[in-house]
CSV table of C-alpha atoms in Angstrom, one decimal:
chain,number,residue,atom,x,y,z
A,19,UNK,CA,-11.0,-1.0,-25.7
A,20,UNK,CA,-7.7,-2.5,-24.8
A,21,UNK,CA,-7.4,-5.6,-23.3
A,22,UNK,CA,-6.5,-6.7,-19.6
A,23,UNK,CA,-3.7,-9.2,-18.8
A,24,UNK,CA,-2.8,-10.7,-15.6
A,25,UNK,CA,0.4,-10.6,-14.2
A,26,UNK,CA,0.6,-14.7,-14.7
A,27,UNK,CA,0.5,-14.1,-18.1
A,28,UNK,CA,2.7,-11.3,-18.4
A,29,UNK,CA,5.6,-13.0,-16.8
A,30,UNK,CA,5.0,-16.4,-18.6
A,31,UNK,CA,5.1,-14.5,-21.9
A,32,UNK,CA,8.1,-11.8,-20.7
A,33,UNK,CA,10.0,-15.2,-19.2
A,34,UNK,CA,9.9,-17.5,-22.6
A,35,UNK,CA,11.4,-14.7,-24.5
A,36,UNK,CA,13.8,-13.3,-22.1
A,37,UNK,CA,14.9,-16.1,-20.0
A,38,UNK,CA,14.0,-18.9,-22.5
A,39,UNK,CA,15.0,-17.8,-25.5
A,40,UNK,CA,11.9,-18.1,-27.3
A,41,UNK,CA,11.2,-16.4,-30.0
A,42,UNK,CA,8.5,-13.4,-29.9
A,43,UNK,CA,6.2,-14.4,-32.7
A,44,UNK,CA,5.9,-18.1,-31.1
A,45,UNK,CA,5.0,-16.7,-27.6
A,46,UNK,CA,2.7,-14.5,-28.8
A,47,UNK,CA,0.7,-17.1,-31.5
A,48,UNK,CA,0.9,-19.8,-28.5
A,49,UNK,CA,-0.7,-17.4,-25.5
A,50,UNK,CA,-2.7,-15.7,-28.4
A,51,UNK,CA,-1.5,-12.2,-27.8
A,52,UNK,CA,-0.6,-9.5,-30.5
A,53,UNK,CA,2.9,-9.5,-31.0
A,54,UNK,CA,3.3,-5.4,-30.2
A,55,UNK,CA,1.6,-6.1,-26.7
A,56,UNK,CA,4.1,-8.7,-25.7
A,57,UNK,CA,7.1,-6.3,-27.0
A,58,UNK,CA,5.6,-3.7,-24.7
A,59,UNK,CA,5.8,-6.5,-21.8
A,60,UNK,CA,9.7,-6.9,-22.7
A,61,UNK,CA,10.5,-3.2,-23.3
A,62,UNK,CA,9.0,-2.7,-20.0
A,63,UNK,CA,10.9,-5.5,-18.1
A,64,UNK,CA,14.2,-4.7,-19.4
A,65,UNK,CA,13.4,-1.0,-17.9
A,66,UNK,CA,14.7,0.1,-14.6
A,67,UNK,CA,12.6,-1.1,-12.1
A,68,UNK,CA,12.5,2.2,-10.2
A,69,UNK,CA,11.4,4.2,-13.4
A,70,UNK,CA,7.7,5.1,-13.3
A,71,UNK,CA,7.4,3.0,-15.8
A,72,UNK,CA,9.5,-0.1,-15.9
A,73,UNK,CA,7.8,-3.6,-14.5
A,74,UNK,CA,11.1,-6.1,-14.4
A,75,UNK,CA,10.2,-9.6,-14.5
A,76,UNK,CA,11.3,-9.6,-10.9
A,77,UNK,CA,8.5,-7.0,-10.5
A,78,UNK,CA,5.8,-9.3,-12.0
A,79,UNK,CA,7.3,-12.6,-9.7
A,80,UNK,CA,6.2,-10.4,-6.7
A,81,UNK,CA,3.0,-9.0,-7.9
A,82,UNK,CA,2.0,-12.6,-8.9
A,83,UNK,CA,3.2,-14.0,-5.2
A,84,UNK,CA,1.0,-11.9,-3.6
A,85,UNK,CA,-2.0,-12.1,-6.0
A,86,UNK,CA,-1.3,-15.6,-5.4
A,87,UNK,CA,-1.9,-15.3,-1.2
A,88,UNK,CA,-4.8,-13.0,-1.4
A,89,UNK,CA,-6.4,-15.9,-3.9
A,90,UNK,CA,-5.7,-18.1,-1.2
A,91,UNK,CA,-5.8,-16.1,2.1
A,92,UNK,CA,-9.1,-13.4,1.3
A,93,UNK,CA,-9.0,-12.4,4.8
């Protein structure tokens, strides 16, 4: 059974590496995430956004926003 991860964590983690400079094997140790799940995160950001498949950290910054107002707004 794989694991879920919220968009907060998967812009945190994508952001300290690709923005930050940090290096993958500190992120991952630190948020206590495998190493491959957090290269998938970066593979995935440095996609095109409008590929099926690529989330850009842009992409997670909105998803989080508006996780963010529902938490705060339900109705």
């Amino acid at each position: 059974m794989s694991k879920s991860y919220s968009n907060e964590i998967k812009l945190l983690a994508t952001e300290r590496v690709l923005i930050k400079g940090e290096r993958v094997t500190e992120v991952a140790k630190d948020l206590r995430i495998a190493q491959s799940t957090l290269y998938t995160w970066i593979s995935a950001s440095k996609q095109d956004s409008n590929s099926e498949n690529g989330v850009s950290v842009e992409t997670l910054k909105q998803r989080l926003k508006k996780s963010l107002r529902r938490a705060r707004y339900p109705y």
